[in-house]
Tab-separated table of C-alpha atoms in Angstrom:
chain	number	residue	atom	x	y	z
A	485	UNK	CA	1.098	-28.534	0.197
A	486	UNK	CA	-0.387	-26.497	-2.649
A	487	UNK	CA	0.285	-26.156	-6.356
A	488	UNK	CA	0.852	-22.469	-7.064
A	489	UNK	CA	1.156	-20.527	-10.301
A	490	UNK	CA	2.819	-17.098	-10.210
A	491	UNK	CA	2.320	-14.720	-13.125
A	492	UNK	CA	5.207	-12.275	-13.446
A	493	UNK	CA	8.852	-12.911	-12.529
A	494	UNK	CA	9.615	-9.368	-11.506
A	495	UNK	CA	10.632	-8.236	-8.039
A	496	UNK	CA	7.372	-9.278	-6.337
A	497	UNK	CA	6.627	-12.340	-8.456
A	498	UNK	CA	10.100	-13.847	-8.197
A	499	UNK	CA	10.218	-13.354	-4.430
A	500	UNK	CA	6.730	-14.830	-4.075
A	501	UNK	CA	7.607	-17.874	-6.180
A	502	UNK	CA	10.955	-18.584	-4.524
A	503	UNK	CA	9.625	-18.128	-1.003
A	504	UNK	CA	6.506	-20.249	-1.501
A	505	UNK	CA	8.798	-22.999	-2.828
A	506	UNK	CA	10.893	-22.595	0.314
A	507	UNK	CA	7.733	-23.080	2.380
A	508	UNK	CA	7.219	-26.431	0.651
A	509	UNK	CA	4.704	-25.586	-2.071
A	510	UNK	CA	5.145	-26.557	-5.720
A	511	UNK	CA	5.458	-23.400	-7.788
A	512	UNK	CA	5.554	-22.582	-11.485
A	513	UNK	CA	6.487	-18.968	-12.269
A	514	UNK	CA	5.688	-17.506	-15.690
A	515	UNK	CA	6.953	-14.453	-17.511
A	516	UNK	CA	6.734	-13.127	-21.065
A	517	UNK	CA	10.437	-12.202	-21.179
A	518	UNK	CA	12.232	-15.150	-22.784
A	519	UNK	CA	15.693	-14.021	-21.702
A	520	UNK	CA	14.561	-13.632	-18.089
A	521	UNK	CA	12.910	-17.059	-18.014
A	522	UNK	CA	16.039	-18.649	-19.483
A	523	UNK	CA	18.299	-16.937	-16.945
A	524	UNK	CA	16.088	-17.814	-13.974
A	525	UNK	CA	15.885	-21.428	-15.097
A	526	UNK	CA	19.685	-21.478	-14.682
A	527	UNK	CA	19.348	-19.862	-11.235
A	528	UNK	CA	20.764	-16.599	-12.599
A	529	UNK	CA	19.053	-13.795	-10.683
A	530	UNK	CA	19.873	-10.292	-11.833
A	531	UNK	CA	18.203	-8.417	-8.976
A	532	UNK	CA	20.334	-7.262	-6.041
A	533	UNK	CA	18.258	-8.861	-3.308
A	534	UNK	CA	19.866	-10.743	-0.391
A	535	UNK	CA	19.146	-14.519	-0.308
A	536	UNK	CA	16.873	-14.447	-3.353
A	537	UNK	CA	19.344	-16.145	-5.707
A	538	UNK	CA	20.001	-18.766	-3.038
A	539	UNK	CA	16.292	-19.571	-2.720
A	540	UNK	CA	15.820	-19.729	-6.487
A	541	UNK	CA	18.692	-22.205	-6.759
A	542	UNK	CA	17.281	-24.218	-3.879
A	543	UNK	CA	13.801	-24.343	-5.407
A	544	UNK	CA	15.141	-25.454	-8.774
A	545	UNK	CA	17.281	-28.079	-7.088
A	546	UNK	CA	14.385	-29.586	-5.138
A	547	UNK	CA	12.074	-29.467	-8.141
A	548	UNK	CA	9.549	-27.358	-6.250
A	549	UNK	CA	10.210	-24.329	-8.477
A	550	UNK	CA	10.322	-23.950	-12.230
A	551	UNK	CA	10.077	-21.095	-14.698
A	552	UNK	CA	8.092	-21.071	-17.922
A	553	UNK	CA	7.612	-18.719	-20.849
A	554	UNK	CA	4.050	-17.455	-21.246
A	555	UNK	CA	1.238	-17.414	-18.725
A	556	UNK	CA	-0.826	-20.416	-19.745
A	557	UNK	CA	1.653	-22.947	-18.384
A	558	UNK	CA	1.326	-21.339	-14.938
A	559	UNK	CA	-2.471	-21.234	-15.105
A	560	UNK	CA	-3.167	-24.915	-15.721
A	561	UNK	CA	-3.348	-27.620	-13.042
A	562	UNK	CA	-2.743	-25.310	-10.082
A	563	UNK	CA	-4.713	-24.603	-6.923
A	564	UNK	CA	-3.817	-20.922	-6.735
A	565	UNK	CA	-2.716	-18.309	-9.269
A	566	UNK	CA	-0.881	-15.261	-7.914
A	567	UNK	CA	-1.039	-12.218	-10.190
A	568	UNK	CA	2.224	-10.303	-9.692
A	569	UNK	CA	2.418	-7.965	-12.685
A	570	UNK	CA	3.183	-4.216	-12.705
A	571	UNK	CA	0.573	-1.536	-12.074
A	572	UNK	CA	2.422	1.593	-13.247
A	573	UNK	CA	1.166	5.132	-12.875
A	574	UNK	CA	-1.149	6.192	-15.678
A	575	UNK	CA	-1.276	9.675	-17.243
A	576	UNK	CA	-3.877	10.823	-14.701
A	577	UNK	CA	-1.966	9.483	-11.689
A	578	UNK	CA	-4.219	6.454	-11.289
A	579	UNK	CA	-2.846	2.912	-11.370
A	580	UNK	CA	-2.722	1.468	-14.888
A	581	UNK	CA	-4.318	-1.992	-14.697
A	582	UNK	CA	-3.583	-3.020	-18.291
A	583	UNK	CA	-1.256	-5.874	-17.323
A	584	UNK	CA	-3.527	-7.105	-14.531
A	585	UNK	CA	-6.594	-7.144	-16.765
A	586	UNK	CA	-4.710	-8.969	-19.526
A	587	UNK	CA	-3.667	-11.748	-17.137
A	588	UNK	CA	-7.166	-12.047	-15.710
A	589	UNK	CA	-8.694	-12.263	-19.188
A	590	UNK	CA	-6.324	-15.115	-19.953
A	591	UNK	CA	-7.075	-16.826	-16.650
A	592	UNK	CA	-10.826	-16.742	-17.194
A	593	UNK	CA	-10.759	-19.548	-19.727
A	594	UNK	CA	-7.753	-21.458	-18.441
A	595	UNK	CA	-7.818	-22.082	-14.683
A	596	UNK	CA	-9.896	-24.823	-13.129
A	597	UNK	CA	-13.228	-24.034	-11.442
A	598	UNK	CA	-11.817	-24.379	-7.929
A	599	UNK	CA	-8.584	-22.485	-8.555
A	600	UNK	CA	-8.294	-19.324	-6.469
A	601	UNK	CA	-7.062	-16.230	-8.318
A	602	UNK	CA	-4.990	-14.078	-5.987
A	603	UNK	CA	-4.267	-10.461	-6.889
A	604	UNK	CA	-0.943	-9.603	-5.270
A	605	UNK	CA	-0.249	-6.639	-7.550
A	606	UNK	CA	-1.007	-3.307	-5.903
A	607	UNK	CA	-4.440	-2.304	-7.222
A	608	UNK	CA	-7.003	0.370	-6.264
A	609	UNK	CA	-9.766	-0.455	-3.823
A	610	UNK	CA	-12.637	-2.121	-5.676
A	611	UNK	CA	-10.509	-3.930	-8.263
A	612	UNK	CA	-10.979	-7.426	-6.818
A	613	UNK	CA	-14.713	-6.842	-6.486
A	614	UNK	CA	-14.867	-5.770	-10.143
A	615	UNK	CA	-12.878	-8.795	-11.289
A	616	UNK	CA	-14.968	-11.228	-9.243
A	617	UNK	CA	-18.104	-9.939	-10.938
A	618	UNK	CA	-16.907	-11.054	-14.382
A	619	UNK	CA	-14.767	-14.128	-13.593
A	620	UNK	CA	-16.584	-17.232	-12.437
A	621	UNK	CA	-13.764	-18.230	-10.123
A	622	UNK	CA	-12.836	-17.398	-6.510
A	623	UNK	CA	-10.853	-14.113	-6.517
A	624	UNK	CA	-9.111	-12.578	-3.491
A	625	UNK	CA	-6.732	-9.730	-2.752
A	626	UNK	CA	-3.429	-10.485	-1.018
A	627	UNK	CA	-1.263	-7.336	-1.113
A	628	UNK	CA	2.504	-7.576	-0.763
A	629	UNK	CA	4.534	-5.706	1.846
A	630	UNK	CA	8.056	-6.348	0.579
A	631	UNK	CA	10.852	-3.860	1.171
A	632	UNK	CA	13.593	-3.845	-1.426
A	633	UNK	CA	16.754	-5.184	0.151
A	634	UNK	CA	14.676	-7.145	2.701
A	635	UNK	CA	12.155	-8.909	0.445
A	636	UNK	CA	12.987	-12.497	1.385
A	637	UNK	CA	12.892	-11.814	5.115
A	638	UNK	CA	9.698	-9.795	4.724
A	639	UNK	CA	8.026	-12.716	2.936
A	640	UNK	CA	9.242	-15.513	5.209
A	641	UNK	CA	8.908	-13.500	8.433
A	642	UNK	CA	6.129	-11.002	7.684
A	643	UNK	CA	4.587	-8.743	10.284
A	644	UNK	CA	1.142	-9.617	8.914
A	645	UNK	CA	-0.621	-11.413	6.082
A	646	UNK	CA	-3.649	-9.605	4.680
A	647	UNK	CA	-6.222	-11.398	2.532
A	648	UNK	CA	-9.526	-9.960	1.354
A	649	UNK	CA	-12.465	-11.472	-0.511
A	650	UNK	CA	-15.311	-9.626	-2.238
A	651	UNK	CA	-18.375	-8.854	-0.158
A	652	UNK	CA	-18.856	-7.431	3.341
A	653	UNK	CA	-16.016	-8.671	5.531
A	654	UNK	CA	-15.196	-11.150	2.776
A	655	UNK	CA	-18.407	-13.147	3.359
A	656	UNK	CA	-18.842	-14.470	-0.182
A	657	UNK	CA	-15.310	-15.716	-0.623
A	658	UNK	CA	-14.165	-16.171	2.949
A	659	UNK	CA	-13.328	-19.833	2.407
A	660	UNK	CA	-11.017	-18.933	-0.486
A	661	UNK	CA	-9.423	-16.149	1.561
A	662	UNK	CA	-8.766	-18.503	4.452
A	663	UNK	CA	-7.186	-21.010	2.050
A	664	UNK	CA	-4.821	-18.308	0.803
A	665	UNK	CA	-3.937	-17.265	4.348
A	666	UNK	CA	-3.111	-20.894	5.164
A	667	UNK	CA	-0.439	-20.900	2.448
A	668	UNK	CA	1.607	-18.680	4.774
A	669	UNK	CA	1.206	-20.975	7.802
A	670	UNK	CA	4.930	-21.702	7.822
A	671	UNK	CA	5.736	-18.038	8.485
A	672	UNK	CA	3.896	-17.851	11.813
A	673	UNK	CA	2.552	-14.407	10.906
A	674	UNK	CA	-0.859	-13.146	12.077
A	675	UNK	CA	-3.436	-13.199	9.289
A	676	UNK	CA	-6.115	-10.601	8.687
A	677	UNK	CA	-9.033	-11.883	6.616
A	678	UNK	CA	-11.330	-9.100	5.526
A	679	UNK	CA	-13.206	-7.733	2.518
A	680	UNK	CA	-11.174	-7.136	-0.636
A	681	UNK	CA	-11.554	-3.344	-0.685
A	682	UNK	CA	-10.133	-3.119	2.837
A	683	UNK	CA	-7.254	-5.435	1.952
A	684	UNK	CA	-6.439	-3.383	-1.142
A	685	UNK	CA	-6.534	-0.181	0.869
A	686	UNK	CA	-4.225	-1.548	3.582
A	687	UNK	CA	-1.322	-1.506	1.108
A	688	UNK	CA	-1.938	2.026	-0.107
A	689	UNK	CA	-2.673	3.351	3.376
A	690	UNK	CA	0.541	1.853	4.773
A	691	UNK	CA	2.846	3.179	2.061
A	692	UNK	CA	1.250	6.610	2.025
A	693	UNK	CA	1.529	6.910	5.802
A	694	UNK	CA	5.237	6.039	5.655
A	695	UNK	CA	5.754	8.554	2.843
A	696	UNK	CA	3.994	11.132	4.991
A	697	UNK	CA	6.417	10.481	7.863
A	698	UNK	CA	9.375	11.025	5.532
A	699	UNK	CA	7.979	14.270	4.147
A	700	UNK	CA	7.224	15.382	7.696
A	701	UNK	CA	10.762	14.757	8.930
A	702	UNK	CA	12.272	16.513	5.898
A	703	UNK	CA	10.239	19.626	6.686
A	704	UNK	CA	11.166	19.238	10.339
A	705	UNK	CA	14.853	19.089	9.396
A	706	UNK	CA	14.575	22.401	7.559
A	707	UNK	CA	12.935	23.948	10.613
A	708	UNK	CA	15.747	22.588	12.800
A	709	UNK	CA	18.295	24.320	10.566
A	710	UNK	CA	16.486	27.639	10.961
A	711	UNK	CA	16.266	27.483	14.763
A	712	UNK	CA	19.637	25.833	15.423
A	713	UNK	CA	18.218	22.511	16.626
A	714	UNK	CA	19.548	19.032	15.828
A	715	UNK	CA	16.994	16.903	13.993
A	716	UNK	CA	18.675	13.699	15.204
A	717	UNK	CA	18.065	14.677	18.820
A	718	UNK	CA	14.540	15.796	18.024
A	719	UNK	CA	13.627	12.525	16.303
A	720	UNK	CA	15.283	10.493	19.063
A	721	UNK	CA	13.051	12.244	21.549
A	722	UNK	CA	10.034	11.594	19.349
A	723	UNK	CA	10.870	7.935	18.769
A	724	UNK	CA	10.779	7.080	22.465
A	725	UNK	CA	7.048	7.798	22.380
A	726	UNK	CA	5.418	4.427	21.653
A	727	UNK	CA	2.709	6.167	19.666
A	728	UNK	CA	5.295	7.478	17.177
A	729	UNK	CA	8.289	5.131	17.002
A	730	UNK	CA	11.548	5.803	15.203
A	731	UNK	CA	10.964	4.200	11.797
A	732	UNK	CA	10.948	6.524	8.779
A	733	UNK	CA	12.073	9.535	10.789
A	734	UNK	CA	15.447	10.019	9.100
A	735	UNK	CA	15.712	13.081	6.827
A	736	UNK	CA	17.050	12.689	3.325
A	737	UNK	CA	16.925	13.993	-0.246
A	738	UNK	CA	13.355	12.730	-0.653
A	739	UNK	CA	11.610	9.414	-1.028
A	740	UNK	CA	11.384	7.356	-4.200
A	741	UNK	CA	11.567	3.798	-5.480
A	742	UNK	CA	8.983	1.618	-7.138
A	743	UNK	CA	6.217	1.990	-4.542
A	744	UNK	CA	5.926	5.284	-2.688
A	745	UNK	CA	5.677	7.662	-5.680
A	746	UNK	CA	3.283	5.343	-7.519
A	747	UNK	CA	1.115	4.513	-4.528
A	748	UNK	CA	0.766	8.062	-3.219
A	749	UNK	CA	-0.344	9.295	-6.639
A	750	UNK	CA	-2.726	6.366	-7.046
A	751	UNK	CA	-4.382	6.847	-3.648
A	752	UNK	CA	-4.737	10.572	-4.243
A	753	UNK	CA	-6.280	9.854	-7.658
A	754	UNK	CA	-8.751	7.444	-6.060
A	755	UNK	CA	-9.699	10.004	-3.425
A	756	UNK	CA	-10.203	12.740	-6.001
A	757	UNK	CA	-12.304	10.475	-8.216
A	758	UNK	CA	-14.637	9.938	-5.261
A	759	UNK	CA	-14.693	13.637	-4.249
A	760	UNK	CA	-12.747	12.930	-1.061
A	761	UNK	CA	-10.474	15.838	-0.140
A	762	UNK	CA	-7.108	14.524	1.045
A	763	UNK	CA	-4.920	17.612	1.577
A	764	UNK	CA	-2.512	15.759	3.864
A	765	UNK	CA	-1.601	13.296	1.101
A	766	UNK	CA	-1.327	16.083	-1.465
A	767	UNK	CA	1.040	17.972	0.841
A	768	UNK	CA	3.086	14.789	1.345
A	769	UNK	CA	3.660	14.550	-2.408
A	770	UNK	CA	4.314	18.277	-2.873
A	771	UNK	CA	6.799	18.336	0.006
A	772	UNK	CA	8.719	15.481	-1.550
A	773	UNK	CA	8.860	17.203	-4.929
A	774	UNK	CA	10.290	20.286	-3.224
A	775	UNK	CA	12.986	18.333	-1.353
A	776	UNK	CA	15.280	17.897	-4.360
A	777	UNK	CA	15.165	21.665	-4.927
A	778	UNK	CA	16.070	22.197	-1.262
A	779	UNK	CA	19.094	19.909	-1.608
A	780	UNK	CA	20.223	21.808	-4.694
A	781	UNK	CA	19.937	24.994	-2.662
A	782	UNK	CA	22.232	23.564	0.004
A	783	UNK	CA	24.787	22.634	-2.647
A	784	UNK	CA	24.551	26.076	-4.219
A	785	UNK	CA	25.046	27.744	-0.843
A	786	UNK	CA	28.130	25.592	-0.266
A	787	UNK	CA	29.896	26.081	-3.609
A	788	UNK	CA	28.378	29.194	-5.178
A	789	UNK	CA	27.063	29.306	-8.771
A	790	UNK	CA	26.668	25.803	-10.135
A	791	UNK	CA	27.472	26.458	-13.781
A	792	UNK	CA	30.738	24.654	-14.479
A	793	UNK	CA	31.013	23.358	-10.898
A	794	UNK	CA	32.338	19.798	-10.701
A	795	UNK	CA	30.246	17.783	-8.266
A	796	UNK	CA	30.761	14.207	-7.089
A	797	UNK	CA	27.547	12.400	-6.159
A	798	UNK	CA	27.882	9.387	-3.866
A	799	UNK	CA	24.862	7.104	-4.071
A	800	UNK	CA	22.458	6.939	-7.011
A	801	UNK	CA	19.923	4.229	-6.108
A	802	UNK	CA	16.780	5.310	-4.274
A	803	UNK	CA	18.059	3.688	-1.081
A	804	UNK	CA	20.960	1.557	0.106
A	805	UNK	CA	20.811	-2.207	-0.278
A	806	UNK	CA	19.238	-2.201	-3.736
A	807	UNK	CA	20.177	-1.553	-7.349
A	808	UNK	CA	16.822	0.126	-8.049
A	809	UNK	CA	17.034	3.536	-9.739
A	810	UNK	CA	13.296	3.994	-10.227
A	811	UNK	CA	12.147	7.437	-9.050
A	812	UNK	CA	15.447	7.810	-7.209
A	813	UNK	CA	15.670	11.114	-5.310
A	814	UNK	CA	19.408	11.056	-6.035
A	815	UNK	CA	18.728	11.170	-9.755
A	816	UNK	CA	16.045	13.835	-9.304
A	817	UNK	CA	18.641	15.964	-7.533
A	818	UNK	CA	21.218	15.207	-10.227
A	819	UNK	CA	18.837	16.352	-12.946
A	820	UNK	CA	18.313	19.694	-11.209
A	821	UNK	CA	22.040	20.165	-10.635
A	822	UNK	CA	22.778	19.445	-14.290
A	823	UNK	CA	20.059	21.882	-15.357
A	824	UNK	CA	22.028	24.630	-13.578
A	825	UNK	CA	25.181	23.669	-15.461
A	826	UNK	CA	26.981	21.453	-12.937
A	827	UNK	CA	29.301	18.734	-14.241
A	828	UNK	CA	28.467	15.500	-12.454
A	829	UNK	CA	30.430	12.375	-11.636
A	830	UNK	CA	29.073	9.667	-9.403
A	831	UNK	CA	29.609	6.370	-7.672
A	832	UNK	CA	27.211	3.748	-6.328
A	833	UNK	CA	28.119	0.195	-5.260
A	834	UNK	CA	25.270	-1.222	-7.362
A	835	UNK	CA	25.446	1.013	-10.441
A	836	UNK	CA	27.997	0.654	-13.226
A	837	UNK	CA	26.449	2.484	-16.200
A	838	UNK	CA	26.092	6.238	-16.592
A	839	UNK	CA	22.791	7.585	-15.263
A	840	UNK	CA	21.345	10.516	-17.157
A	841	UNK	CA	23.662	13.473	-16.557
A	842	UNK	CA	25.919	11.518	-14.177
A	843	UNK	CA	29.139	9.922	-15.415
A	844	UNK	CA	29.485	6.861	-13.194
A	845	UNK	CA	32.973	5.884	-12.074
A	846	UNK	CA	34.162	2.664	-10.399
A	847	UNK	CA	34.950	4.113	-6.961
A	848	UNK	CA	34.100	7.009	-4.669
A	849	UNK	CA	37.693	8.194	-4.850
A	850	UNK	CA	37.638	8.371	-8.645
A	851	UNK	CA	34.291	10.142	-8.667
A	852	UNK	CA	35.618	12.749	-6.225
A	853	UNK	CA	38.837	13.489	-8.109
A	854	UNK	CA	39.060	17.227	-8.960
A	855	UNK	CA	35.533	17.813	-7.611
A	856	UNK	CA	34.544	21.176	-6.162
A	857	UNK	CA	32.125	19.484	-3.761
A	858	UNK	CA	30.875	16.069	-2.771
A	859	UNK	CA	27.193	15.227	-2.161
A	860	UNK	CA	26.035	12.138	-0.242
A	861	UNK	CA	22.658	11.088	-1.678
A	862	UNK	CA	22.204	7.410	-0.741
A	863	UNK	CA	22.952	5.969	2.687
A	864	UNK	CA	25.420	3.244	1.718
A	865	UNK	CA	27.295	2.477	4.990
A	866	UNK	CA	30.673	2.274	3.246
A	867	UNK	CA	30.619	6.016	2.578
A	868	UNK	CA	31.031	6.660	6.303
A	869	UNK	CA	34.307	4.701	6.244
A	870	UNK	CA	35.997	6.604	3.424
A	871	UNK	CA	39.511	7.921	3.996
A	872	UNK	CA	38.668	11.605	4.171
A	873	UNK	CA	42.247	12.796	4.218
A	874	UNK	CA	42.831	10.858	1.013
A	875	UNK	CA	39.641	12.325	-0.465
A	876	UNK	CA	40.838	15.826	0.412
A	877	UNK	CA	44.123	15.231	-1.403
A	878	UNK	CA	42.354	14.625	-4.717
A	879	UNK	CA	39.479	17.110	-4.544
A	880	UNK	CA	39.638	20.729	-5.639
A	881	UNK	CA	37.008	21.991	-3.196
A	882	UNK	CA	36.334	21.296	0.456
A	883	UNK	CA	32.531	21.153	0.701
A	884	UNK	CA	30.603	17.984	1.579
A	885	UNK	CA	26.804	18.057	1.595
A	886	UNK	CA	25.534	15.053	3.542
A	887	UNK	CA	21.826	14.660	2.810
A	888	UNK	CA	21.654	11.424	4.836
A	889	UNK	CA	23.540	12.543	7.977
A	890	UNK	CA	25.677	9.480	7.406
A	891	UNK	CA	29.207	10.778	7.776
A	892	UNK	CA	31.205	11.091	11.021
A	893	UNK	CA	31.433	14.884	11.445
A	894	UNK	CA	34.734	14.866	13.344
A	895	UNK	CA	36.613	12.811	10.734
A	896	UNK	CA	35.279	14.872	7.860
A	897	UNK	CA	36.016	18.251	9.399
A	898	UNK	CA	39.423	17.174	10.707
A	899	UNK	CA	40.350	16.382	7.106
A	900	UNK	CA	39.678	20.031	6.267
A	901	UNK	CA	36.188	19.732	4.828
A	902	UNK	CA	33.226	22.024	5.392
A	903	UNK	CA	30.411	19.593	6.225
A	904	UNK	CA	26.805	20.552	5.483
A	905	UNK	CA	24.416	18.110	7.215
A	906	UNK	CA	20.635	18.015	6.960
A	907	UNK	CA	18.724	19.418	9.920
A	908	UNK	CA	21.798	19.728	12.114
A	909	UNK	CA	24.007	22.651	13.088
A	910	UNK	CA	27.025	22.883	10.792
A	911	UNK	CA	30.100	21.505	12.634
């Protein structure tokens, strides 16, 4: 088994460290946040991620996992160093590599000559090649494919492991790339060993394609509304075609989170910097920006002028199963509603503090009290099981805009509500 250092105890780094420890490796995970390191050393995991806290506790208990403050302790006496630091969007839309470069500068004079530096952070194509040219150590790319809410399962049972080394087809560093791929042997996943630019592009290409499917189905849903079709039936018919499949064909208020907005902008920036016209990706981004405005239009059509209207928003995170509010389409919609003068209350199972213009309350029922309309923005399953007759008894209005097509139409309408779904005929 290997000795692994992980730099960064964020969402990706913590999952990587805990899961490698579960696979039997010895892992030291470093972060610059003293409070975070202290909490993790006590097995206190703040992130809402199924099984992650359990694996952290297990790793600490077996001694295969420990957390340290500062990077140097994770760079010494290890066989592999995984760089798992943020690559936020820069002012020009490109990925900001400040944190990655800082870690690599520190690693240059610290890691042993045979230690493999693994860039797991999402970086533009060519980054690993650039780093390898200035660091006299093996450097490979190993992009992550972790879905929030499913990160542990995605790591321990991945669909694929991608590793890339600099040079054509990874020729120069193929041995290092194969060593990294072997770290995942316990997962049973197929491994793709290639050149680093291809590996880096796999991550961007995957996320941007999925974002494109979501933008496509949101436009399709609007078309269904105009012609009287049901988008659920249309996508079911599409999904039975093996070439298409059913994943990411559910309409909604837009896509968000920590990856899709950042990665689509970064890939488009890379294409533009190389004079590659990518109108399909540009349209994917533009369509998503327009989706929040479309949702506001549906709410306005349902309740009339929004100034002074009391609206209850159910769901604030960017998707169900996570507490992540980054680039949440629910909050983008809330901002637009507030700009038109709406008074907003909200509820989300994983959010307790007020979010921008939304006053967060401890239950859906309290958020809906005296509301003129209710808007479903995140697909938390529990919203489908609400007592709609009880909701009707406390609300002022009778409009429900369901941007996730989550609610049972019969129950909602039988309680006296006017249900506005997305891409479906109004019941």
